[in-house]
Structures are given as C-alpha cells and as structure tokens.
C-alpha cells in the first residue's frame, strides 16, 4: 500500500501551482474545473512519485493556522544536501517567503529549515 496523494485548499490556485513548480520542481497536470460548484484543482507530481493536489473553491478559506492544531501540519521536501537546504531557503527568503526556523540541525539530528509558503502552508526543507 502507498499514500497516493495529499490535498490542500488554497486561496490562489495559480499562485500556489507556480510556487511548487518554481521552488520544488513540481510538474502540474491540467487544471480541473467543476463549473457547477466552482471547485478547481491541480495535481502536482514530484520526483519519486509523490503527488500533491492543490484545490480551491469559493468561500472555502480560513486564517486559523495554529501550528499546534490537530490534523496535517506541514509538507516536507528532501533536497539532498545541507548546501541545497541552505540554497533553497535563501532563494525562498529572497522571493519574500518567511523563514520560520533554520536552517539548523534539530534535536533528533535532521538538518532542516521551515518556511511559510502561499496561504501560510508550512513547508519543511530537509536533506
């Protein structure tokens, strides 16, 4: 059994698609649009088969982003080396995205940084 994909609601579908394509090498499929409900989505494919569905629908937004809430908290991307963690973190910071932590070595030995992507999606960048 394998996890097929993870999905997240976003306020700006195109901006979020571009973010994951630009910074995380995601490859987007065609946009799906349900004319009746207004729902739209893209599937983004990443190396090694991981997939992310980004979705939007009118009036489906909340600002509640408490990091201690129940449910999914962050997406993690492995970039292969400490140097690449540093490089991507700097690139995202220069593009105006907030760095929440790091780059640093965590207590359990991971080298990582965390940034806030579109709609404050917490993204962990690790080796």
XYZ file of N, CA, C and O in Angstrom, residues 1-2 4 7 9 14 16-17 46-47 53 61-62 67 83 86-87 106 110 113 116 120 125 127:
96
model
N 0.842 -1.169 0.000
C 0.000 0.000 0.000
C 0.889 1.234 0.000
O 1.946 1.239 0.624
N 0.461 2.291 -0.685
C 1.216 3.543 -0.668
C 0.261 4.715 -0.548
O -0.896 4.629 -0.972
N -1.291 7.777 -1.853
C -1.457 8.191 -3.243
C -1.209 9.685 -3.421
O -0.501 10.089 -4.322
N -3.853 16.492 -0.214
C -4.547 17.622 -0.817
C -4.626 18.782 0.170
O -4.703 18.575 1.376
N -6.441 22.910 0.484
C -7.186 24.035 -0.071
C -6.318 25.278 -0.016
O -5.617 25.517 0.978
N -3.476 29.433 -8.966
C -2.386 29.639 -9.928
C -1.092 30.047 -9.228
O -0.011 29.569 -9.583
N -0.201 29.296 -6.188
C 0.304 28.134 -5.470
C 0.917 27.122 -6.428
O 1.971 26.552 -6.150
N 0.286 26.909 -7.576
C 0.849 25.996 -8.590
C 2.224 26.492 -9.018
O 3.198 25.725 -9.043
N 5.829 15.097 -8.140
C 7.193 15.362 -7.717
C 8.045 14.131 -7.968
O 7.524 13.032 -8.193
N 9.372 14.311 -7.907
C 10.286 13.190 -8.114
C 9.924 12.042 -7.183
O 9.419 12.253 -6.091
N -2.294 17.526 -4.369
C -3.445 18.144 -5.028
C -3.674 19.491 -4.358
O -3.853 19.564 -3.142
N -12.153 29.507 2.798
C -10.898 29.961 3.375
C -11.013 30.207 4.861
O -12.046 30.611 5.363
N -9.911 30.004 5.564
C -9.820 30.303 6.990
C -8.423 30.816 7.277
O -7.466 30.430 6.619
N -0.155 26.228 14.680
C 0.727 25.089 14.404
C 0.519 23.923 15.354
O 0.999 22.820 15.114
N 23.819 21.877 1.746
C 24.037 23.036 0.879
C 22.761 23.388 0.108
O 22.434 24.569 -0.061
N 20.278 25.087 2.451
C 20.669 26.489 2.618
C 20.306 27.313 1.379
O 19.759 28.409 1.482
N 20.620 26.775 0.208
C 20.390 27.478 -1.055
C 18.906 27.740 -1.289
O 18.511 28.856 -1.628
N 18.242 19.815 14.015
C 17.254 19.644 15.079
C 17.787 18.696 16.148
O 18.797 18.012 15.941
N 18.030 16.020 12.312
C 17.691 16.452 10.956
C 18.253 17.842 10.685
O 18.193 18.713 11.552
N 15.117 23.517 7.411
C 14.557 24.845 7.620
C 13.055 24.725 7.388
O 12.588 23.769 6.767
N 7.145 29.576 5.358
C 5.707 29.691 5.109
C 5.505 29.967 3.627
O 5.960 30.987 3.108
N 0.184 30.500 3.995
C 0.863 30.074 5.232
C 0.997 28.563 5.360
O 0.996 28.026 6.474
N 12.071 22.006 4.667
C 13.066 21.659 3.661
C 14.184 20.935 4.395
O 14.773 21.468 5.333
N 17.454 17.637 4.265
C 18.425 16.920 3.445
C 17.738 15.714 2.826
O 17.844 15.415 1.699
